Coordinates of C-alpha atoms in Angstrom, one line a residue:
X290 CA -7.0 86.3 33.5
X291 CA -5.3 84.2 30.7
X292 CA -2.7 82.9 33.2
X293 CA -5.5 81.9 35.6
X294 CA -7.4 80.1 32.8
X295 CA -4.2 78.3 31.8
X296 CA -3.6 77.2 35.3
X297 CA -7.1 76.0 35.7
X298 CA -6.9 74.1 32.4
X299 CA -3.6 72.5 33.6
X300 CA -5.2 71.5 36.9
X301 CA -8.2 70.1 35.2
X302 CA -6.2 68.0 32.8
X303 CA -4.1 66.6 35.6
X304 CA -7.3 65.8 37.5
X305 CA -8.8 64.2 34.5
X306 CA -5.6 62.1 34.0
X307 CA -5.7 61.0 37.6
X308 CA -9.3 60.0 37.4
X309 CA -8.6 58.0 34.2
X310 CA -5.8 56.1 36.1
X311 CA -8.2 55.5 39.0
X312 CA -10.7 54.1 36.6
X313 CA -8.1 51.8 35.0
X314 CA -7.1 50.6 38.4
X315 CA -10.7 49.9 39.4
X316 CA -11.1 47.8 36.2
X317 CA -7.9 45.8 37.1
X318 CA -9.3 45.2 40.6
X319 CA -12.6 44.0 39.2
X320 CA -10.8 41.7 36.8
X321 CA -8.6 40.4 39.5
X322 CA -11.6 39.7 41.7
X323 CA -13.3 37.8 38.8
X324 CA -10.1 35.7 38.3
X325 CA -9.8 35.0 42.0
X326 CA -13.5 34.0 42.2
X327 CA -13.0 31.7 39.2
X328 CA -10.0 30.1 40.8
X329 CA -11.8 29.7 44.1
X330 CA -14.7 28.0 42.3
X331 CA -12.2 25.7 40.4
X332 CA -10.5 24.8 43.6
X333 CA -13.9 23.8 45.2
X334 CA -14.6 21.6 42.3
X335 CA -11.2 20.0 42.5
X336 CA -11.6 19.4 46.2
X337 CA -15.0 17.8 45.7
X338 CA -13.5 15.6 42.9
X339 CA -10.7 14.5 45.2
X340 CA -13.2 13.6 47.9
X341 CA -15.3 11.6 45.4
X342 CA -12.2 9.7 44.2
X343 CA -11.2 8.9 47.8
X344 CA -14.6 7.3 48.6

């Protein structure tokens, strides 16, 4: 019974560690999307400014 409990504890700790890594990855993806969105918005502003200068 003790061995089974130890194995379950080990599996749970591995699962928890994996879930924590997934969570970190999701945060990085969200941050990357925000950075990309900001860069896209900046590019739109820059293109508009170039068009305005060209007129």
